[in-house]
Short mmCIF file of N, CA and C and ligand atoms in Angstrom, two decimals:
data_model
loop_
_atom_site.label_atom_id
_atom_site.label_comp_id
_atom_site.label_asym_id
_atom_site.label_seq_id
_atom_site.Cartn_x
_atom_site.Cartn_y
_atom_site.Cartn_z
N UNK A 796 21.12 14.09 14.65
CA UNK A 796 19.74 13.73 14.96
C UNK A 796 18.81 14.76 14.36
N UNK A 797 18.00 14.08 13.78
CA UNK A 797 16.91 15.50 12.83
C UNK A 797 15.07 14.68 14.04
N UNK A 798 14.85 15.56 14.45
CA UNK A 798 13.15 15.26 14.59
C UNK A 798 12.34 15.83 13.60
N UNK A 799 11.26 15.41 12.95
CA UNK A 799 9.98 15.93 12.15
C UNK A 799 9.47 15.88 13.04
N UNK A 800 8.51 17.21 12.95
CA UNK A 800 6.91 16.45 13.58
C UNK A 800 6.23 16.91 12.63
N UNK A 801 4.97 16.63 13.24
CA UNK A 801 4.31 16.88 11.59
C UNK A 801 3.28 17.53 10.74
N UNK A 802 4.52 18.38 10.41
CA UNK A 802 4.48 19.48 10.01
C UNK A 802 4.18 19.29 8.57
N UNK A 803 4.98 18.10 8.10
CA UNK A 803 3.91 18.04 6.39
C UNK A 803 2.04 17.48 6.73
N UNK A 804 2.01 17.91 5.64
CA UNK A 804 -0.10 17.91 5.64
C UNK A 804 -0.07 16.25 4.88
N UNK A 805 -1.41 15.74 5.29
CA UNK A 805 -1.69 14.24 5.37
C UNK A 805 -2.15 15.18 3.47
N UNK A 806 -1.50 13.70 2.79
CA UNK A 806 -2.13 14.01 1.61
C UNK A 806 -2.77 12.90 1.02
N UNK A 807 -3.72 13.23 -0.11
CA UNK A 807 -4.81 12.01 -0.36
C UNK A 807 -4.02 11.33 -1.64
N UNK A 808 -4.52 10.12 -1.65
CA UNK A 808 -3.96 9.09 -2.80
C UNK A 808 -4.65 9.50 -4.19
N UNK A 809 -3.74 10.40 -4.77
CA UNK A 809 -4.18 10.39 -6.29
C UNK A 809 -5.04 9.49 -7.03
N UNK A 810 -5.94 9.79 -7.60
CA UNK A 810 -7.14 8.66 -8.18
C UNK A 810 -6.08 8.15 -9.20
N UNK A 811 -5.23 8.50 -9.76
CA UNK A 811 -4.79 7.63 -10.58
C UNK A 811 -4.22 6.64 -10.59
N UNK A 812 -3.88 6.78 -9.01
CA UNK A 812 -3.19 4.99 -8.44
C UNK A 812 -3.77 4.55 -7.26
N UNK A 813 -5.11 5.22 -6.63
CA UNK A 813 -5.78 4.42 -5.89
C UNK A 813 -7.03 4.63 -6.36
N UNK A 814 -8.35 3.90 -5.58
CA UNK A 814 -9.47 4.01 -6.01
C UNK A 814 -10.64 3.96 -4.35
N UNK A 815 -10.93 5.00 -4.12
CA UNK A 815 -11.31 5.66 -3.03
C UNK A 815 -10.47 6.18 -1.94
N UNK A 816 -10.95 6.62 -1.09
CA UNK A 816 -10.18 7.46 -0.11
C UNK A 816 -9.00 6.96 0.39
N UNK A 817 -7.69 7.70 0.09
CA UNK A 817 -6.77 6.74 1.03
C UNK A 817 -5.56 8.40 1.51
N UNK A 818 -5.26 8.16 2.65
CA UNK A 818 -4.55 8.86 2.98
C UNK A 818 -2.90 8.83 3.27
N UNK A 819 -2.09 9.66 2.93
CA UNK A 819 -0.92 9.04 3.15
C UNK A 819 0.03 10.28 3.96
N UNK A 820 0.42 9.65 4.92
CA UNK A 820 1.33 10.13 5.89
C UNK A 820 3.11 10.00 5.54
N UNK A 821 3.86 10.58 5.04
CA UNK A 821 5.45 10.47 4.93
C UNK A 821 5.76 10.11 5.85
N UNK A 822 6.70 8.91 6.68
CA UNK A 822 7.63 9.09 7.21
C UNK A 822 9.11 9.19 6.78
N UNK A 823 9.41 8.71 6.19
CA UNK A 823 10.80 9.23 5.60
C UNK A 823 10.74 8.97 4.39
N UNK A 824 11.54 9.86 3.19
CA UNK A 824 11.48 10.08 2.04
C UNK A 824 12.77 9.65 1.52
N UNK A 825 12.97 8.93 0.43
CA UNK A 825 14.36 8.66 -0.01
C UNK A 825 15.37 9.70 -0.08
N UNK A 826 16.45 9.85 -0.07
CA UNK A 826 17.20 11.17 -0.05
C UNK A 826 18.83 10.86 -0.32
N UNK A 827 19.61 11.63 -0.29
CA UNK A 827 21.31 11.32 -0.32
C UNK A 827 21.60 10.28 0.84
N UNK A 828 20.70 10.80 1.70
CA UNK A 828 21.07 9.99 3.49
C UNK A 828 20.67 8.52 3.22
N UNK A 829 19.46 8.14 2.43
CA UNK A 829 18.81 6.90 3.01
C UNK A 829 17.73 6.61 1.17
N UNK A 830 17.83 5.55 1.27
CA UNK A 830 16.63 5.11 0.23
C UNK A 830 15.56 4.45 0.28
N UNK A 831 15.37 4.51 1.68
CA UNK A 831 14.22 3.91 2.67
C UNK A 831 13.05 4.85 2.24
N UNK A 832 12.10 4.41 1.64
CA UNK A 832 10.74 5.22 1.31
C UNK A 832 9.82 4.75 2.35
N UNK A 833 9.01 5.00 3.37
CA UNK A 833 8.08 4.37 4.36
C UNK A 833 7.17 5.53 4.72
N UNK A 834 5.65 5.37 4.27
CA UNK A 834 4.71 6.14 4.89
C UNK A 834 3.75 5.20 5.60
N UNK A 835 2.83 6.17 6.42
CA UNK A 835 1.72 5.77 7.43
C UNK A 835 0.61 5.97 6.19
N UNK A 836 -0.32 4.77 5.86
CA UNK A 836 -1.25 4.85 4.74
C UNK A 836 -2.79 4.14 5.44
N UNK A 837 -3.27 4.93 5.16
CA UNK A 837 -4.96 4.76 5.52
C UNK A 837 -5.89 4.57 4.88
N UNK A 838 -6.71 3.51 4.87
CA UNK A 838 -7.59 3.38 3.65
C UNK A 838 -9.21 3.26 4.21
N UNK A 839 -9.98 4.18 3.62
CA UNK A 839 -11.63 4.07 4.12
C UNK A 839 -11.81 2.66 3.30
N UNK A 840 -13.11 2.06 4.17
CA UNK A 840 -13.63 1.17 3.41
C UNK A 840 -13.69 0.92 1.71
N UNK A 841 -13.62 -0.02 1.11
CA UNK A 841 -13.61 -0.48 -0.24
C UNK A 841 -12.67 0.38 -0.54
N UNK A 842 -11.74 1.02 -0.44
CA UNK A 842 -10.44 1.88 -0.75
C UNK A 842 -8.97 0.58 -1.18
N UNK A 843 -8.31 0.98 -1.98
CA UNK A 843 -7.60 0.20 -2.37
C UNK A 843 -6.42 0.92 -3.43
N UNK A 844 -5.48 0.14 -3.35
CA UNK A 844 -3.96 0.69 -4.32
C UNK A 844 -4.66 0.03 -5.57
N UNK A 845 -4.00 0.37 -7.10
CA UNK A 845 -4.14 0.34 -8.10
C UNK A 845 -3.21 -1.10 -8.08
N UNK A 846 -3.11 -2.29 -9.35
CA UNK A 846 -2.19 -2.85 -8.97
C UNK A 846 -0.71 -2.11 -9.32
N UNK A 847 0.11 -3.10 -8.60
CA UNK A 847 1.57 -1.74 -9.20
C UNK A 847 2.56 -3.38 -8.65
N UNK A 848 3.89 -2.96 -8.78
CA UNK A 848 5.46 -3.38 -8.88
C UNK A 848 5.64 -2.56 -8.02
N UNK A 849 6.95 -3.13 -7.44
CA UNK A 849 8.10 -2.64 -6.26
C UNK A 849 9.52 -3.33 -6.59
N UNK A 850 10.16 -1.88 -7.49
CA UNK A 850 11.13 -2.67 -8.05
C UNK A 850 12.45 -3.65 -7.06
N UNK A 851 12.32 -3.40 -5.90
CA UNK A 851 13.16 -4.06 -4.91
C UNK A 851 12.51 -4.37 -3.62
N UNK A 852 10.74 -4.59 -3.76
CA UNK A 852 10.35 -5.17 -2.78
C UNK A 852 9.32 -4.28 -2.48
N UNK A 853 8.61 -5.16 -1.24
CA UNK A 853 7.94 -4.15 -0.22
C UNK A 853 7.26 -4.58 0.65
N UNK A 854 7.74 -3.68 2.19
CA UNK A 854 7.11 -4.43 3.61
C UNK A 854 6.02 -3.78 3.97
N UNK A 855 4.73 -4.30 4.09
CA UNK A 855 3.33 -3.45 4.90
C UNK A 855 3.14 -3.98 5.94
N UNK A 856 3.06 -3.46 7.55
CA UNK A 856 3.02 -3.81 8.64
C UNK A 856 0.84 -3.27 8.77
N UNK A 857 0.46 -3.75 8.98
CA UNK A 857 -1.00 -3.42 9.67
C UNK A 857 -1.07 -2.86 10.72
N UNK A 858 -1.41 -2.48 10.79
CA UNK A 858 -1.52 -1.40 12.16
C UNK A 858 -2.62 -1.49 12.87
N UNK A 859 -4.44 -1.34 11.85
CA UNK A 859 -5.35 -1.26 12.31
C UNK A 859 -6.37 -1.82 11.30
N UNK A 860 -7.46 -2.04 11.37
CA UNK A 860 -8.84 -2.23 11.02
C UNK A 860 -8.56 -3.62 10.16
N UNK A 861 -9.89 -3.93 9.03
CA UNK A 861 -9.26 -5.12 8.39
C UNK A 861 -9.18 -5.09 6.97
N UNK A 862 -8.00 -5.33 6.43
CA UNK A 862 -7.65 -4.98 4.78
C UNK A 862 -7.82 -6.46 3.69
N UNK A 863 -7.38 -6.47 2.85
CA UNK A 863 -7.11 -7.45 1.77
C UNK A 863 -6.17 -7.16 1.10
N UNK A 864 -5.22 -8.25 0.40
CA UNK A 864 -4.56 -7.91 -0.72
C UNK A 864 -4.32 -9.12 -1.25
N UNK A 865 -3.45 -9.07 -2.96
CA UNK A 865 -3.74 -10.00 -3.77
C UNK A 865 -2.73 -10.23 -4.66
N UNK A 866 -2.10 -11.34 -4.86
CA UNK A 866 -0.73 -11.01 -6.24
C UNK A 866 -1.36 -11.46 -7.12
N UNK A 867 -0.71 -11.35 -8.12
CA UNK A 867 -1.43 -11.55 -9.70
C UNK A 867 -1.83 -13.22 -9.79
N UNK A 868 -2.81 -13.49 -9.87
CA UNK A 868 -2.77 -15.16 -9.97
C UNK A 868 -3.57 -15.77 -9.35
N UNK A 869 -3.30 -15.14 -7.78
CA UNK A 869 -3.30 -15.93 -6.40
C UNK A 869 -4.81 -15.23 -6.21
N UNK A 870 -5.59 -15.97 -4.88
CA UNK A 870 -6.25 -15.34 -4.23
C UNK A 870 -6.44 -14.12 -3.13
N UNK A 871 -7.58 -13.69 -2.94
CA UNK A 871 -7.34 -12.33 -2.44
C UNK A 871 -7.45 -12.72 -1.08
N UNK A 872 -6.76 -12.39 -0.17
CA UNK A 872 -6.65 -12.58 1.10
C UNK A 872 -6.38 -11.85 2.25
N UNK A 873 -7.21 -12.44 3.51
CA UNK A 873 -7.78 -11.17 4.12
C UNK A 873 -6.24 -10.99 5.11
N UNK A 874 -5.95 -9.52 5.66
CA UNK A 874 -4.82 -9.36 6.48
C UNK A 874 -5.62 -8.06 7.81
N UNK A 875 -4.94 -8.49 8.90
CA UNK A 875 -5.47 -7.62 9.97
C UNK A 875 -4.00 -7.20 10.82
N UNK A 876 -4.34 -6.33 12.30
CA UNK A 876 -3.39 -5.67 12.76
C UNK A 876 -2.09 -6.72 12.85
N UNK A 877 -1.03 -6.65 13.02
CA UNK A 877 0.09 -7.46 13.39
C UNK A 877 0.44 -8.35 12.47
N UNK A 878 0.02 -8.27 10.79
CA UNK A 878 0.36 -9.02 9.79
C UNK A 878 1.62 -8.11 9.56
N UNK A 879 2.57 -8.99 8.65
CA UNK A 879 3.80 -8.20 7.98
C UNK A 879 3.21 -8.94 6.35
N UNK A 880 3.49 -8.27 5.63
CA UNK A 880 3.38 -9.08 4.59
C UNK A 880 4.59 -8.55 3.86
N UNK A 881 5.54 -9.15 3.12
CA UNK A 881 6.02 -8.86 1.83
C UNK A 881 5.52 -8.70 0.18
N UNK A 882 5.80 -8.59 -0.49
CA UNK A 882 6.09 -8.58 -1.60
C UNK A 882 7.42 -8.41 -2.46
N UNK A 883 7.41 -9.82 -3.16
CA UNK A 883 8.98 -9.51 -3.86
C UNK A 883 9.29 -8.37 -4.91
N UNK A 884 9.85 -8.00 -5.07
CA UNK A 884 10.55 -7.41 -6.81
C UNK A 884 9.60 -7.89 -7.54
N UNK A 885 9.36 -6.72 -8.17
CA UNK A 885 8.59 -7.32 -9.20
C UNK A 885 6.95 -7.87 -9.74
N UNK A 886 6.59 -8.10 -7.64
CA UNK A 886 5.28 -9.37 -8.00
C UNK A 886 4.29 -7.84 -7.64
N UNK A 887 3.57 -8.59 -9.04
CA UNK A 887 2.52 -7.29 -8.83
C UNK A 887 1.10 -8.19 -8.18
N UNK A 888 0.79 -6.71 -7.54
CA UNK A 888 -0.09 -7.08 -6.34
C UNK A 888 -1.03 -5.72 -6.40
N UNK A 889 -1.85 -6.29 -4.92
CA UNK A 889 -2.53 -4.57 -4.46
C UNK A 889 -2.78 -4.75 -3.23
N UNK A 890 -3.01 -4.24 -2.27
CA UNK A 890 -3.52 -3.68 -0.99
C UNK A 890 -4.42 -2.83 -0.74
N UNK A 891 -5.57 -2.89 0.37
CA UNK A 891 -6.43 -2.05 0.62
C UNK A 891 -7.32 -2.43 1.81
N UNK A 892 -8.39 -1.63 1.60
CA UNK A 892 -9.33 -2.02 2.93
C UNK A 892 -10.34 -2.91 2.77
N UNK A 893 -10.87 -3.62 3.68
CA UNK A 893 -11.90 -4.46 3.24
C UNK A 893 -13.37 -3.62 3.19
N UNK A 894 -14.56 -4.27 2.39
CA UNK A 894 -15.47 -2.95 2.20
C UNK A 894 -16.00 -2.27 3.11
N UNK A 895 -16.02 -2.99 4.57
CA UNK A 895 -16.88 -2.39 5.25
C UNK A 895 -15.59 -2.42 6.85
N UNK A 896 -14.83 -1.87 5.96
CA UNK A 896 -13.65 -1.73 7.18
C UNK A 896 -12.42 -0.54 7.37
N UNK A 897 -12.11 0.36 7.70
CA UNK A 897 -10.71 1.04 7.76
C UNK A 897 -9.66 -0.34 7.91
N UNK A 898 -8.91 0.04 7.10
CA UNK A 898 -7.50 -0.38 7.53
C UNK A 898 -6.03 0.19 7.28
N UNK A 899 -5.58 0.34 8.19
CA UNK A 899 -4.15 1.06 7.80
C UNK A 899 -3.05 0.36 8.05
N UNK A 900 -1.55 0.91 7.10
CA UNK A 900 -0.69 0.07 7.52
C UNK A 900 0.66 1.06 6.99
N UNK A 901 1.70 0.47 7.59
CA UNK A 901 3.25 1.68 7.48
C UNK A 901 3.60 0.77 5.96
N UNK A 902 3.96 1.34 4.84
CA UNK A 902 4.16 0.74 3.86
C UNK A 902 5.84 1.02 3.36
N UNK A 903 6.83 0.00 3.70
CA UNK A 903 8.13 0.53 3.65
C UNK A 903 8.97 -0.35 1.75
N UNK A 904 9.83 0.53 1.41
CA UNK A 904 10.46 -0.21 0.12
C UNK A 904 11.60 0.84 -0.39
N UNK A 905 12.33 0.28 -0.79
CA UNK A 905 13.68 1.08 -0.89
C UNK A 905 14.01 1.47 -2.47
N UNK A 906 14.75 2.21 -2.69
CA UNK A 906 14.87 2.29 -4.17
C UNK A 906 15.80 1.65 -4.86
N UNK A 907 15.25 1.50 -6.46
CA UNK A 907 16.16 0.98 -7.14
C UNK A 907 17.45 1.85 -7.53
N UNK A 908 18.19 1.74 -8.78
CA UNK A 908 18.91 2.49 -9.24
C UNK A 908 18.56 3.67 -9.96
N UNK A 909 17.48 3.72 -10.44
CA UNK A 909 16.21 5.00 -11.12
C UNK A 909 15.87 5.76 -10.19
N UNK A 910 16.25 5.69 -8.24
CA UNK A 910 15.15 6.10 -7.71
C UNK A 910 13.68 5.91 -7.74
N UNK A 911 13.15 4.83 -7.98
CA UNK A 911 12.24 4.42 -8.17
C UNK A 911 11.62 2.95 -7.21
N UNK A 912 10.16 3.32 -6.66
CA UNK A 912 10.19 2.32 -5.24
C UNK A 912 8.69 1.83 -5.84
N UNK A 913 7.99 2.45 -6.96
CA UNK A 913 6.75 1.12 -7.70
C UNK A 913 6.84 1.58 -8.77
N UNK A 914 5.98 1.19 -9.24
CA UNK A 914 5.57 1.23 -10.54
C UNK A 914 4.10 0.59 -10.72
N UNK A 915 3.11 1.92 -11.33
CA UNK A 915 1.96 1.64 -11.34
C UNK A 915 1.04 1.11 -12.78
N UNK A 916 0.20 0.06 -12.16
CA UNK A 916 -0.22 -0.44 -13.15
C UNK A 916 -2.34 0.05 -13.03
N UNK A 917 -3.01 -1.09 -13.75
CA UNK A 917 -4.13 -0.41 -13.84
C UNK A 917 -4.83 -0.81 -12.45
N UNK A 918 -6.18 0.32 -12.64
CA UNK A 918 -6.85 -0.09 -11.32
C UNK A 918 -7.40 -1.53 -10.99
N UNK A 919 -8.01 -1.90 -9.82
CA UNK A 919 -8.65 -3.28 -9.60
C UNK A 919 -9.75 -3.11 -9.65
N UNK A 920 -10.25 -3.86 -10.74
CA UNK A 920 -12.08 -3.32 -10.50
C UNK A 920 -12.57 -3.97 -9.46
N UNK A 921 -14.11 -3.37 -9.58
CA UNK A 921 -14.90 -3.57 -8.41
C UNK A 921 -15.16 -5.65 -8.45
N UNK A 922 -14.73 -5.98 -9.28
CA UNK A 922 -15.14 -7.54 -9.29
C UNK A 922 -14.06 -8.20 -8.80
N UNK A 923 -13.05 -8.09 -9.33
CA UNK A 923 -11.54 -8.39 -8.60
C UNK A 923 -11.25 -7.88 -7.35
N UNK A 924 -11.61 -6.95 -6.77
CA UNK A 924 -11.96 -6.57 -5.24
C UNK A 924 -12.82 -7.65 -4.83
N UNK A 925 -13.99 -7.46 -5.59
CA UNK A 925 -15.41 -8.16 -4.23
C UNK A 925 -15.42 -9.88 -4.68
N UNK A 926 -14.17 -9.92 -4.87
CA UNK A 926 -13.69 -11.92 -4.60
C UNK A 926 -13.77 -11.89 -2.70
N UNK A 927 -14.33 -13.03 -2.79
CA UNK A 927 -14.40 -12.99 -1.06
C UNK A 927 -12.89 -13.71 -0.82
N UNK A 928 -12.44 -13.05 0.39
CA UNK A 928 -10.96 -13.80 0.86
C UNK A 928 -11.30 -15.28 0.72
N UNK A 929 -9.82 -15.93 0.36
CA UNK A 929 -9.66 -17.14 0.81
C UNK A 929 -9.33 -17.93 2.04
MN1 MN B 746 2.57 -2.45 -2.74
#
């Protein structure tokens, strides 16, 4: 049995794969033990992931406030506390907050054979954001 507490520092989402404030909390890190990648992720208003891939998936549980997200194609659509959403392999997408909202959510995905749990693509501009949900 190992406990953390938490003792690592909340760190901010690199501008190069998000686009405003987003915070990200580790809970467990891939390792020899496990290839379970899952952090606690927080996003200020109009805050949002870059689009990106998940080479074997990925589960976001909501937790709080109200977000959006979008796969390539599809419309952008609104998600609040007690959504699960997936994403398959592969389908590129994005997640974030809605503009005038916090929203956070535990973002879990496992690795491939590279060690590797996305792959980032370019940002979402401000027009592809401010599509109103469907
Ligand atoms: Mn994702």
């Amino acid at each position: 049995m190992q406990i953390t507490g938490n003792s690592a520092a909340t760190r901010l989402g690199p501008s190069e794969w998000f686009t405003g404030a987003v915070y990200l909390d580790a809970i467990t890190t891939p390792s020899d033990n496990t290839s379970l990648s899952a952090s606690m992720v927080r996003f200020a208003p109009g805050a949002r992931t870059a689009w990106h891939t998940h080479p074997r998936g990925q589960t976001i549980y909501i937790t709080e406030g109200i977000g959006r997200c979008q796969q390539r194609g599809g419309s952008v659509v609104e998600i609040r506390p007690g959504d699960s959403i997936f994403f398959a392999p592969g389908e590129e997408h994005w997640h974030g907050a809605a503009p005038d909202h916090f929203m956070a959510h535990v973002a879990m995905a496992v690795t491939d054979e590279t060690g590797a749990v996305v792959v980032w693509g370019a940002h979402v501009t401000d027009e592809a954001y401010g599509q109103e949900p469907a």
